[in-house]
PDB file of N, CA, C and O in Angstrom:
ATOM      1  N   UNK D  59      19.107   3.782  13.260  1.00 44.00           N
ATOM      2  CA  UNK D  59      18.021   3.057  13.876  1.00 44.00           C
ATOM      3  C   UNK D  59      17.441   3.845  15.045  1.00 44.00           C
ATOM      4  O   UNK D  59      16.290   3.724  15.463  1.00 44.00           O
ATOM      5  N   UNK D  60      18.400   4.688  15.535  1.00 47.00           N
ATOM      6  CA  UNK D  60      17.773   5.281  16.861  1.00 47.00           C
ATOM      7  C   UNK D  60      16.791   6.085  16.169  1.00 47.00           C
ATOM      8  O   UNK D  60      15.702   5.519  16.072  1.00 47.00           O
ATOM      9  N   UNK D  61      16.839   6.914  15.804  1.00 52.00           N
ATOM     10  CA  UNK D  61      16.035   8.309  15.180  1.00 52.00           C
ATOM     11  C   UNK D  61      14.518   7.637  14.385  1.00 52.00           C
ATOM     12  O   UNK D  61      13.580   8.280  13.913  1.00 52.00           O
ATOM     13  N   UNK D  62      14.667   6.441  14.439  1.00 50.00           N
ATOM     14  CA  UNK D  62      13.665   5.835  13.605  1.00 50.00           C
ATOM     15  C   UNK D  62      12.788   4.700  14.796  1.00 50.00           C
ATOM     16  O   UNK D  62      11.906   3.870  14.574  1.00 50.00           O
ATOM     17  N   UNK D  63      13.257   4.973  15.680  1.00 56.00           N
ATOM     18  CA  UNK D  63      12.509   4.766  16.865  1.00 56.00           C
ATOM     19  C   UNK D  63      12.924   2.895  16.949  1.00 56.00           C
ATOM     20  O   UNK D  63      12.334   2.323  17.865  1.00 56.00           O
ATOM     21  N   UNK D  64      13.816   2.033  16.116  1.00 73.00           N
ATOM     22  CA  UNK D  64      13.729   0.673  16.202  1.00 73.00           C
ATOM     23  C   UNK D  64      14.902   0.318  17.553  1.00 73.00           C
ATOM     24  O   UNK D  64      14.883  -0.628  18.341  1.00 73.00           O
ATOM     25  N   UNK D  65      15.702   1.257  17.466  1.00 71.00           N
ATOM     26  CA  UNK D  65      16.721   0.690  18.921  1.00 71.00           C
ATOM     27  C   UNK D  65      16.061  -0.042  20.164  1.00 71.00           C
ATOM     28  O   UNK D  65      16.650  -0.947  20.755  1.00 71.00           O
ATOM     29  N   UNK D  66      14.510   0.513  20.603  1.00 86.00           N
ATOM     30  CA  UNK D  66      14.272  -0.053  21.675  1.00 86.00           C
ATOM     31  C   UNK D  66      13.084  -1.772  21.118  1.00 86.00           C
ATOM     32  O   UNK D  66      12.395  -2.431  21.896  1.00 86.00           O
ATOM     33  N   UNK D  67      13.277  -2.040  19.424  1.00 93.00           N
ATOM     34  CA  UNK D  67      12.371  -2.692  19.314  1.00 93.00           C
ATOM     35  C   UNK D  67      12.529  -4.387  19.908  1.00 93.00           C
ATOM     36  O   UNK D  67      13.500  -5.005  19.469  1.00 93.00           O
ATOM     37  N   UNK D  68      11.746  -4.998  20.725  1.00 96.00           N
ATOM     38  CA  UNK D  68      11.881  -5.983  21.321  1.00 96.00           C
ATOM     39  C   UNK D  68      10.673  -6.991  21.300  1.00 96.00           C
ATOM     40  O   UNK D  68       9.535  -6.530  21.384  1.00 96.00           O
ATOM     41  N   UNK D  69      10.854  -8.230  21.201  1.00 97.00           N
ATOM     42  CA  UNK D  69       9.707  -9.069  21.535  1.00 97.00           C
ATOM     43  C   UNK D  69       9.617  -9.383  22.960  1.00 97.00           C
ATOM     44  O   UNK D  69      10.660  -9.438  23.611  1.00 97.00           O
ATOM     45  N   UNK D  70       8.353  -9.620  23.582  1.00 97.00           N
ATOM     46  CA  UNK D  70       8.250  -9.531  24.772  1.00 97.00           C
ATOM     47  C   UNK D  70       6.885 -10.812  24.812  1.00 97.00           C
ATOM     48  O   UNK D  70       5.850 -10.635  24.169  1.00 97.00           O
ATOM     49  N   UNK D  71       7.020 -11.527  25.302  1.00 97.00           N
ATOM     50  CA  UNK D  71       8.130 -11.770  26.431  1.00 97.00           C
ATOM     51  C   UNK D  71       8.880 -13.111  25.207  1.00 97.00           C
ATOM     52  O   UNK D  71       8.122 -13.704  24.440  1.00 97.00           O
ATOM     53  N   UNK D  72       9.690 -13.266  25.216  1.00 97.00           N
ATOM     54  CA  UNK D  72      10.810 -13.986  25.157  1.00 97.00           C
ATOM     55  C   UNK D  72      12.010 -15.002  25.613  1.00 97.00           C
ATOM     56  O   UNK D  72      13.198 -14.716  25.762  1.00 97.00           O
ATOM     57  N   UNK D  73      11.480 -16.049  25.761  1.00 97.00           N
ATOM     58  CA  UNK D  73      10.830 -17.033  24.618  1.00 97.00           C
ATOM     59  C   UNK D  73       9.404 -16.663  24.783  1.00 97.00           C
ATOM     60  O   UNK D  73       8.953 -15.823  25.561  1.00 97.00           O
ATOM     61  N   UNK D  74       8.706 -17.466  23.875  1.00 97.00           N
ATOM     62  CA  UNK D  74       7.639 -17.173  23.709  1.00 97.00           C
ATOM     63  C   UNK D  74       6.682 -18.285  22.991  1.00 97.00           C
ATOM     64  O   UNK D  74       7.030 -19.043  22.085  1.00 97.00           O
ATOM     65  N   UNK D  75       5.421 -18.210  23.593  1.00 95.00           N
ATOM     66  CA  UNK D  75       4.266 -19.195  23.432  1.00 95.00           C
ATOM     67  C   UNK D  75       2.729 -18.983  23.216  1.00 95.00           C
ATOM     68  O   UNK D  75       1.744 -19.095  23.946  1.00 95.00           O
ATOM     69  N   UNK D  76       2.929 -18.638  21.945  1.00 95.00           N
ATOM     70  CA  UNK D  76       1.055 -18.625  21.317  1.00 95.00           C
ATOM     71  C   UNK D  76       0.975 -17.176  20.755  1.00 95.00           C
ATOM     72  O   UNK D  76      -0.034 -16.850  20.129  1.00 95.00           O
ATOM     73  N   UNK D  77       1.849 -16.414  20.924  1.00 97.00           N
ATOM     74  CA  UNK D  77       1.861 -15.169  20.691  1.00 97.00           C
ATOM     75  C   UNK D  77       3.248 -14.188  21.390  1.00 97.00           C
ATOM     76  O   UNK D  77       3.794 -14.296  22.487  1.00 97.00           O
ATOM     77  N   UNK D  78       3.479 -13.355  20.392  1.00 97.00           N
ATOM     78  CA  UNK D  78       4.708 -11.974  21.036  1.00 97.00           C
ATOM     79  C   UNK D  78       4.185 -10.752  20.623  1.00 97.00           C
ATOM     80  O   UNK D  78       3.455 -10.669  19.635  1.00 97.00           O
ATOM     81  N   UNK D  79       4.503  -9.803  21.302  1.00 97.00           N
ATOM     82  CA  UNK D  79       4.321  -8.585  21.140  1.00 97.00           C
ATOM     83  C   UNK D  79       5.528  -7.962  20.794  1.00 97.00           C
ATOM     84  O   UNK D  79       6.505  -7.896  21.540  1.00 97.00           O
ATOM     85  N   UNK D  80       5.434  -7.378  19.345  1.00 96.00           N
ATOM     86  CA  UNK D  80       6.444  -6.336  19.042  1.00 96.00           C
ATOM     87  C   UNK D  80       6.491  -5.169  19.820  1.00 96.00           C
ATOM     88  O   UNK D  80       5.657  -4.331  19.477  1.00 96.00           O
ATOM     89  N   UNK D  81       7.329  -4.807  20.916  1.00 95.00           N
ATOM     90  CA  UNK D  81       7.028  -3.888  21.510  1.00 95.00           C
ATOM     91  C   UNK D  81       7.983  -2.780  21.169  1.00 95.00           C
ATOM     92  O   UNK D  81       8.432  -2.906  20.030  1.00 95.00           O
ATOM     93  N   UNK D  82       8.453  -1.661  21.866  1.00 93.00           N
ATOM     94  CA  UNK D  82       9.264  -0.734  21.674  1.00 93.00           C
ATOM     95  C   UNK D  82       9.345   0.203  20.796  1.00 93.00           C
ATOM     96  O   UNK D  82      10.076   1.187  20.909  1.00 93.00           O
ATOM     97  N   UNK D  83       8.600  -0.033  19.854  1.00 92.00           N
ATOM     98  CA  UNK D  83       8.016   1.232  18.483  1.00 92.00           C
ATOM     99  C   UNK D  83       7.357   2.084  18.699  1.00 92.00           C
ATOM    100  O   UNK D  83       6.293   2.040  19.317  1.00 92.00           O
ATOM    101  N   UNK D  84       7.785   2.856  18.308  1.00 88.00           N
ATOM    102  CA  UNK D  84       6.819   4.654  18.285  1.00 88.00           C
ATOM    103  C   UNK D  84       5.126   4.019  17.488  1.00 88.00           C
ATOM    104  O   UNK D  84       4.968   3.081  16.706  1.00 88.00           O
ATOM    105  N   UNK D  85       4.474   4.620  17.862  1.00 89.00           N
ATOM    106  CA  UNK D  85       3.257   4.392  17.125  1.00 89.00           C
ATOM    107  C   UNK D  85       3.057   5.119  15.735  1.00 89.00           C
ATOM    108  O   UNK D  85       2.061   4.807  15.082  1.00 89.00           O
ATOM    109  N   UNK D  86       4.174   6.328  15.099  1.00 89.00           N
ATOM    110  CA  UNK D  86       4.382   6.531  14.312  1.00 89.00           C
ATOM    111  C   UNK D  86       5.628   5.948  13.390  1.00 89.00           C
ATOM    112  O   UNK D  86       6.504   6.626  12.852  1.00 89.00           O
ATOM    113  N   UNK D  87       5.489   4.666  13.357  1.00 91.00           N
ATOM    114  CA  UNK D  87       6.660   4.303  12.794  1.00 91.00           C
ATOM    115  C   UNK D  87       6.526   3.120  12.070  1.00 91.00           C
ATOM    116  O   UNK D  87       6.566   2.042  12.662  1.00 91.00           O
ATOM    117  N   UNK D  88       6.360   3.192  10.762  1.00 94.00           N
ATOM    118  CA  UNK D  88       5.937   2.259   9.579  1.00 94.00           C
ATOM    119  C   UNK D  88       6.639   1.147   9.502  1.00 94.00           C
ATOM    120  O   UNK D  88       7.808   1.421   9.228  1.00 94.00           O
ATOM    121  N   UNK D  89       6.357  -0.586   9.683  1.00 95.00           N
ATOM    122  CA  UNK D  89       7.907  -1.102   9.820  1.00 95.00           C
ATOM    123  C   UNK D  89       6.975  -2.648   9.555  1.00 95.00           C
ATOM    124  O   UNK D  89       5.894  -3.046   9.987  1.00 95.00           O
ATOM    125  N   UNK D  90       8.229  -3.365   8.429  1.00 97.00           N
ATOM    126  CA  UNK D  90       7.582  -4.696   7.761  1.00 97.00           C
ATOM    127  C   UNK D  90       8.224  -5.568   8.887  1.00 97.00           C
ATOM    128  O   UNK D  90       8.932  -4.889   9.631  1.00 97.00           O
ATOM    129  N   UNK D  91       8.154  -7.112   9.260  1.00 97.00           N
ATOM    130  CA  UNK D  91       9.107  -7.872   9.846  1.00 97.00           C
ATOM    131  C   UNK D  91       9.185  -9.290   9.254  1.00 97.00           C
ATOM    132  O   UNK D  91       8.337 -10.156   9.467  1.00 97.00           O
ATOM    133  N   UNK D  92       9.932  -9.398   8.734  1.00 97.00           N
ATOM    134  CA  UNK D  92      10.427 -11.003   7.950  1.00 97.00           C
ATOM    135  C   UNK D  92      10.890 -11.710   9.467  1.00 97.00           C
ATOM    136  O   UNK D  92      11.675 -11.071  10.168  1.00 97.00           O
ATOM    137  N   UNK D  93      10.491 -12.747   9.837  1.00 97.00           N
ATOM    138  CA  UNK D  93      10.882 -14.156  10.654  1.00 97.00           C
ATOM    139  C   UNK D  93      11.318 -15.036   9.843  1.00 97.00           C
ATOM    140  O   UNK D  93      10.802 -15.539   8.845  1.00 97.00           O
ATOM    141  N   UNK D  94      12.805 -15.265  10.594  1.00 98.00           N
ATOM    142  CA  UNK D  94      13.107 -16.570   9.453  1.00 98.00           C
ATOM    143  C   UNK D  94      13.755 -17.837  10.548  1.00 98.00           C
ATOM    144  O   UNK D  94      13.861 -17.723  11.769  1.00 98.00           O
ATOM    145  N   UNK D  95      14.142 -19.058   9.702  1.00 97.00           N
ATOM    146  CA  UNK D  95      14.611 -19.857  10.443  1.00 97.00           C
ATOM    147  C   UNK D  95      16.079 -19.400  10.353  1.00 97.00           C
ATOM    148  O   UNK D  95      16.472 -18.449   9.676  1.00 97.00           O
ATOM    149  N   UNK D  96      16.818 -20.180  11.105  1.00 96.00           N
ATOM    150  CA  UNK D  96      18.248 -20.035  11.596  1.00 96.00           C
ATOM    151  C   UNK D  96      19.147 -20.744  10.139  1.00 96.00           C
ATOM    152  O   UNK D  96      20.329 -20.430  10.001  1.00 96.00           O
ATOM    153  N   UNK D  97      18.417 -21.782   9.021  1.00 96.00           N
ATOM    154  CA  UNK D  97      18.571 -21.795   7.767  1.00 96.00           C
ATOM    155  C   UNK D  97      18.178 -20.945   6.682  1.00 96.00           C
ATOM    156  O   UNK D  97      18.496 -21.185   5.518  1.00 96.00           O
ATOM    157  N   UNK D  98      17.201 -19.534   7.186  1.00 96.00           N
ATOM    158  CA  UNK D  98      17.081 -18.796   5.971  1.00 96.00           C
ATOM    159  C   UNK D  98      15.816 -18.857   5.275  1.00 96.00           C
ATOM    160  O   UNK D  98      15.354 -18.363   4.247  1.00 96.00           O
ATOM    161  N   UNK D  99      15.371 -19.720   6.288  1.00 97.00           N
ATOM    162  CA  UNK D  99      13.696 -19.948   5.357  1.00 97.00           C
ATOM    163  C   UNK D  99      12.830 -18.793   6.094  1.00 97.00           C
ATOM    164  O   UNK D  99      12.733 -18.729   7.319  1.00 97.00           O
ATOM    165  N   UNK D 100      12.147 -17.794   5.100  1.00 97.00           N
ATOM    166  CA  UNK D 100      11.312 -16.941   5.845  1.00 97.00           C
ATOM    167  C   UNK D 100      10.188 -17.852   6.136  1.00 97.00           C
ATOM    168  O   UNK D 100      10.011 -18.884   5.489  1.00 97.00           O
ATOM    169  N   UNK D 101       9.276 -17.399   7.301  1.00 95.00           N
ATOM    170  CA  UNK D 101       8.120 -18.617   7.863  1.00 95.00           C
ATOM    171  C   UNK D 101       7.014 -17.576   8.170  1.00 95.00           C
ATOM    172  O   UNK D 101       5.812 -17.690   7.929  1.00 95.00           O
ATOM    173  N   UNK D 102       7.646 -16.565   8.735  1.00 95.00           N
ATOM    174  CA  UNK D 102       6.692 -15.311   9.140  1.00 95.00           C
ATOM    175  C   UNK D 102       6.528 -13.787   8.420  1.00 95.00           C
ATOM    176  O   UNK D 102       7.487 -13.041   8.620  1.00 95.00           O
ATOM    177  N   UNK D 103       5.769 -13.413   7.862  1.00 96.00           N
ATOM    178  CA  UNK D 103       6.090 -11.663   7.143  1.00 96.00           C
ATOM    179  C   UNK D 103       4.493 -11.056   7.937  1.00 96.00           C
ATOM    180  O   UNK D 103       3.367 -11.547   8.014  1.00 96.00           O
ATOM    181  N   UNK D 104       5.132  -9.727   8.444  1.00 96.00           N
ATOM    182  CA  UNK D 104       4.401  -8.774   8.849  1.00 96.00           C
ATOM    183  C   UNK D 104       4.546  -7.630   8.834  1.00 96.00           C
ATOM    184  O   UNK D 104       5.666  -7.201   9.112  1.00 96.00           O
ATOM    185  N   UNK D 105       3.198  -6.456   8.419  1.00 96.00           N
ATOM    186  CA  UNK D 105       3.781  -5.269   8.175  1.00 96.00           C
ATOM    187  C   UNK D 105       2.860  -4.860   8.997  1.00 96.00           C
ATOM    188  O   UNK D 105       1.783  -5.449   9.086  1.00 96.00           O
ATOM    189  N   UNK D 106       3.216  -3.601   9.837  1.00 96.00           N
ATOM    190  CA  UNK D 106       2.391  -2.836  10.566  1.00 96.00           C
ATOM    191  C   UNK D 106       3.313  -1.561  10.859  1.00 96.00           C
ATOM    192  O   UNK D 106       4.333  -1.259  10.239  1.00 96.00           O
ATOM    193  N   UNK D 107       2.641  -0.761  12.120  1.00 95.00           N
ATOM    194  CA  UNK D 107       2.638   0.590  12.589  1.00 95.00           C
ATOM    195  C   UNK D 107       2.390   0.460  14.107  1.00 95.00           C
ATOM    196  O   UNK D 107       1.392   0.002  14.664  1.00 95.00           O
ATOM    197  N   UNK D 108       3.821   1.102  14.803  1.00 94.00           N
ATOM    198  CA  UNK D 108       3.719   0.655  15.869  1.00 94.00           C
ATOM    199  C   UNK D 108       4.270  -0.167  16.771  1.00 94.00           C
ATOM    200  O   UNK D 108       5.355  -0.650  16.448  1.00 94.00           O
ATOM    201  N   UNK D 109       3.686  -0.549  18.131  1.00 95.00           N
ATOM    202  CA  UNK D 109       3.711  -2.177  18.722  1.00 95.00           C
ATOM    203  C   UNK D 109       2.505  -2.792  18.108  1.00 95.00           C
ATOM    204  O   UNK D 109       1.347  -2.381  18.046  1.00 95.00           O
ATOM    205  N   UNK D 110       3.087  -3.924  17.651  1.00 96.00           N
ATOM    206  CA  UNK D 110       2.275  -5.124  17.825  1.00 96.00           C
ATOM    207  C   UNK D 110       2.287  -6.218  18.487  1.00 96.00           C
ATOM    208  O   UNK D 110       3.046  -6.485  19.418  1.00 96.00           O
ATOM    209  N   UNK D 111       0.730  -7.474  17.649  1.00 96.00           N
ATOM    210  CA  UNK D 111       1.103  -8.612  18.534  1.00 96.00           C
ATOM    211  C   UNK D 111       0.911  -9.595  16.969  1.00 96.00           C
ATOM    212  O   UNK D 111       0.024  -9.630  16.116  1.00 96.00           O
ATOM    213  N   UNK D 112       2.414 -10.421  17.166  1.00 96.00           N
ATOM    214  CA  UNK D 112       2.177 -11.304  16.167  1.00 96.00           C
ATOM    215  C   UNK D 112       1.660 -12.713  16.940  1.00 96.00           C
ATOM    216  O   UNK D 112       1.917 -12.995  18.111  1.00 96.00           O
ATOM    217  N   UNK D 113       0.807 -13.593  15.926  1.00 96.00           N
ATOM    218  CA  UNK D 113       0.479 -14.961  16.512  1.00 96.00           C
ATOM    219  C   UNK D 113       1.559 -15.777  15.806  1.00 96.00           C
ATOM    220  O   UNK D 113       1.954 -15.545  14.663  1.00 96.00           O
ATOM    221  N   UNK D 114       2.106 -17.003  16.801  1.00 95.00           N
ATOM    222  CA  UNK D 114       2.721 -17.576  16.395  1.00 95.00           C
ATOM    223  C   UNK D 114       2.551 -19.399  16.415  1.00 95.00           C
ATOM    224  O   UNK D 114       3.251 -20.345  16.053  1.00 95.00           O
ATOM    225  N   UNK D 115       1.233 -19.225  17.045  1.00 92.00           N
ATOM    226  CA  UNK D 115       0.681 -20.894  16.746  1.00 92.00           C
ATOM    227  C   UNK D 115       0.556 -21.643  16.086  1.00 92.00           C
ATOM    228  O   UNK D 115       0.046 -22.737  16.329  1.00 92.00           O
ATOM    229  N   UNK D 116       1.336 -20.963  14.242  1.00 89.00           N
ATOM    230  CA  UNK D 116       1.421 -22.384  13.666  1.00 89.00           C
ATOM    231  C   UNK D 116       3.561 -22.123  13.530  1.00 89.00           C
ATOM    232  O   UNK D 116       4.318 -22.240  12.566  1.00 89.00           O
ATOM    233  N   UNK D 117       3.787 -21.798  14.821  1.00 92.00           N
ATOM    234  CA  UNK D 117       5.866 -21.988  14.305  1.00 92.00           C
ATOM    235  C   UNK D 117       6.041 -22.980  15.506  1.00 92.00           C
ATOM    236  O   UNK D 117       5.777 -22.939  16.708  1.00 92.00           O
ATOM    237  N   UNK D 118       6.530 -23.770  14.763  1.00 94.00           N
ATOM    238  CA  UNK D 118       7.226 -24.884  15.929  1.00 94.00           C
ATOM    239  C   UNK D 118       8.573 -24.419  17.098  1.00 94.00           C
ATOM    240  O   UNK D 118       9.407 -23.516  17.013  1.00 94.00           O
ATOM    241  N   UNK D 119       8.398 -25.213  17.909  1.00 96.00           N
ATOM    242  CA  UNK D 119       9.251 -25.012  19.005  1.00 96.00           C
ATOM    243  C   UNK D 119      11.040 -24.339  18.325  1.00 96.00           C
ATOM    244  O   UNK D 119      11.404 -24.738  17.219  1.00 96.00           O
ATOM    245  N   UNK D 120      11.718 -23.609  18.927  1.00 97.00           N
ATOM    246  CA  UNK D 120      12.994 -23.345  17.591  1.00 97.00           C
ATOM    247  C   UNK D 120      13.370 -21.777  17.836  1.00 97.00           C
ATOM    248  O   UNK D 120      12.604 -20.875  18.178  1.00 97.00           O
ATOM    249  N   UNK D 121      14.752 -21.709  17.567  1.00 98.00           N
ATOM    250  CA  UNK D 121      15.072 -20.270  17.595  1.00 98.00           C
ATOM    251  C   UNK D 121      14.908 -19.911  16.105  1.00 98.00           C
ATOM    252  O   UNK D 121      15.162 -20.538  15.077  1.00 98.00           O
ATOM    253  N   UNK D 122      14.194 -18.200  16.433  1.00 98.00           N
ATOM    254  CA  UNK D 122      14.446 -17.703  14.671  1.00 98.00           C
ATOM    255  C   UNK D 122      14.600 -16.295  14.833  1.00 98.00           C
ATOM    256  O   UNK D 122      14.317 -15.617  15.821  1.00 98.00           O
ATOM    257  N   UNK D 123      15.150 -15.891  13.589  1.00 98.00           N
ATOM    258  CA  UNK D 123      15.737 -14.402  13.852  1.00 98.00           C
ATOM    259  C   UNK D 123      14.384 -13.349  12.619  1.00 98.00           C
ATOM    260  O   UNK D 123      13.580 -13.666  11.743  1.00 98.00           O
ATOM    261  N   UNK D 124      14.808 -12.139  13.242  1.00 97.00           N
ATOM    262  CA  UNK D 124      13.635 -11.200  13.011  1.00 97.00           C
ATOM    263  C   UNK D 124      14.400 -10.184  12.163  1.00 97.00           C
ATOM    264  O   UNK D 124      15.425  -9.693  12.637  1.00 97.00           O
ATOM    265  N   UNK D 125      13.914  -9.776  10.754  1.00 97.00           N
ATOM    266  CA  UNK D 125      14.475  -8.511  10.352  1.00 97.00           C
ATOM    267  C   UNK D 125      13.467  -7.910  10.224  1.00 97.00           C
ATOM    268  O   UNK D 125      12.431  -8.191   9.621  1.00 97.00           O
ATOM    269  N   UNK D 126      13.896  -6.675  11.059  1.00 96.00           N
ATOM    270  CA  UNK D 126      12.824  -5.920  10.826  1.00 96.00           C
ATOM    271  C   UNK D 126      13.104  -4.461  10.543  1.00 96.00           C
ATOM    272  O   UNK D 126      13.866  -3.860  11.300  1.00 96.00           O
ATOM    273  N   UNK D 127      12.648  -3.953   9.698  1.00 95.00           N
ATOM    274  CA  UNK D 127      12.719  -3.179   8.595  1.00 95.00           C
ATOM    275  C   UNK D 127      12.236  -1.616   8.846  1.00 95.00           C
ATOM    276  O   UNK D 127      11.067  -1.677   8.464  1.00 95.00           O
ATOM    277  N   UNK D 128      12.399  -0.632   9.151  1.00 91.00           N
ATOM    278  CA  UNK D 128      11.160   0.863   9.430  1.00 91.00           C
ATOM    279  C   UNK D 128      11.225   1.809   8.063  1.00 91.00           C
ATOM    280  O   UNK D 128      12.315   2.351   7.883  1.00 91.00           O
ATOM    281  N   UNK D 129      10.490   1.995   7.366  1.00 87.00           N
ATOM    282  CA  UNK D 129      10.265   2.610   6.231  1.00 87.00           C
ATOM    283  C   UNK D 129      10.955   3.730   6.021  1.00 87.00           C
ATOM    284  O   UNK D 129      11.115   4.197   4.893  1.00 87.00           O
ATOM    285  N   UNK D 130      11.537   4.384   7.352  1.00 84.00           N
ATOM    286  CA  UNK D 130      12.454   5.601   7.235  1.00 84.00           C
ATOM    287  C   UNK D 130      14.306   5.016   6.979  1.00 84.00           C
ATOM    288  O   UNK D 130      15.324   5.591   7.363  1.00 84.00           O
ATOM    289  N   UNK D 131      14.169   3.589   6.136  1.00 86.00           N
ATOM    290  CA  UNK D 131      15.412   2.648   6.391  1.00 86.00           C
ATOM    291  C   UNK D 131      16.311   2.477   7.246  1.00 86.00           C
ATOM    292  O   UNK D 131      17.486   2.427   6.885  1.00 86.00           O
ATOM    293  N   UNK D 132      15.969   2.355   8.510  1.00 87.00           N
ATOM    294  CA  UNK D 132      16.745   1.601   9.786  1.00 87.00           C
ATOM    295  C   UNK D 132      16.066  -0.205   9.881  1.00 87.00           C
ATOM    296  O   UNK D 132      14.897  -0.563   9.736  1.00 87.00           O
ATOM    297  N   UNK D 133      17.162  -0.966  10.139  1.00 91.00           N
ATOM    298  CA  UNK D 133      16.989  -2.343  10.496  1.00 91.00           C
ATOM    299  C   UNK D 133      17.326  -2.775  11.638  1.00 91.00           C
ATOM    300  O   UNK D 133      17.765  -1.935  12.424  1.00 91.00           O
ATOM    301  N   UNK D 134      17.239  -4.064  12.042  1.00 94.00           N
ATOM    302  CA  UNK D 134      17.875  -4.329  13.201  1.00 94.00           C
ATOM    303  C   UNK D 134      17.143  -5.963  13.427  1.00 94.00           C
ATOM    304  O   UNK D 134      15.962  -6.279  13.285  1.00 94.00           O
ATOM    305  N   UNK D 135      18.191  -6.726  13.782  1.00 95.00           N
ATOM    306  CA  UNK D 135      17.695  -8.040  13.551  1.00 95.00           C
ATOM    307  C   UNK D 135      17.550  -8.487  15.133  1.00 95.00           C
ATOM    308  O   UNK D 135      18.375  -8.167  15.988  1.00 95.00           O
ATOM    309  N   UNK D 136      16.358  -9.286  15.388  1.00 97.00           N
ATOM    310  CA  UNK D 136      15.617  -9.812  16.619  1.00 97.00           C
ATOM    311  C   UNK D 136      16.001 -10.914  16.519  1.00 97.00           C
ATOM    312  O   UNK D 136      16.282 -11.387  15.418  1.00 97.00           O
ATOM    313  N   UNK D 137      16.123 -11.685  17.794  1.00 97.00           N
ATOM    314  CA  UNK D 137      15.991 -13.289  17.721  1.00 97.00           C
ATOM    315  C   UNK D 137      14.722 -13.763  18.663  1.00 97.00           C
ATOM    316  O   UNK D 137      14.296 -13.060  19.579  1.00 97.00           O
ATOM    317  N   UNK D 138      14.251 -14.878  18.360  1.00 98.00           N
ATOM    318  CA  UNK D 138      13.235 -15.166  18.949  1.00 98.00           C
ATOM    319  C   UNK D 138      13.320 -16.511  19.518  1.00 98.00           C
ATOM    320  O   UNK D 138      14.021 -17.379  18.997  1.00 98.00           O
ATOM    321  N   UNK D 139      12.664 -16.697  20.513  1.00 98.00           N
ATOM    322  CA  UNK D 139      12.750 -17.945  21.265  1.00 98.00           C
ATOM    323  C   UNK D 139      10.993 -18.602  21.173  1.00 98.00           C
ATOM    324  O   UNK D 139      10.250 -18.007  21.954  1.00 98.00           O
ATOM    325  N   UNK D 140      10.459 -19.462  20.527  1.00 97.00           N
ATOM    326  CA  UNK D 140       9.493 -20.140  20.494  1.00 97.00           C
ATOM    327  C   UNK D 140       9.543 -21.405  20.967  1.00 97.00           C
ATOM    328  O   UNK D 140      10.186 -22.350  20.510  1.00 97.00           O
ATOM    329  N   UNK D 141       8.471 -21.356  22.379  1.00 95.00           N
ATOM    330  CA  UNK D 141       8.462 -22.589  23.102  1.00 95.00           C
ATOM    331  C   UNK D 141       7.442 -23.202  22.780  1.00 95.00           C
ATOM    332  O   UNK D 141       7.203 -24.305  23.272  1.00 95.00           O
TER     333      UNK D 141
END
């Protein structure tokens, strides 16, 4: 994961309300992110390059965890706090 730039990947700010920013990614670095609930239901899929900013105004209040994926195959799972 280090070499693939995801070690420093973080949502910011956290918890979070109306929106997060995937931050900590190289801007060269290809990477999908599945959001799921804490039962397994995916709710969120996003693919980009980079930091981003995901919207999250239609996920209800709730913790959920993040896999997120970099095309050079490193993972690393996020948790998220939505207020």
């Amino acid at each position: 994961a280090e070499e693939s730039g995801l070690m420093e990947a973080r949502f910011v700010p956290n918890p979070a309300e109306g929106s997060v920013v995937l931050s900590g990614i190289p801007g060269g670095v290809n990477w999908t992110l599945s959001v799921r609930t804490l039962l397994g239901q995916e709710i969120l899929f996003q693919q980009g390059q980079g930091q981003a900013t995901l919207d999250l105004s239609g996920l209800p209040t709730g913790t959920y965890l993040g896999q997120l994926d970099s095309q050079e195959g490193a993972n690393q799972t996020l948790r998220l706090v939505v207020r």
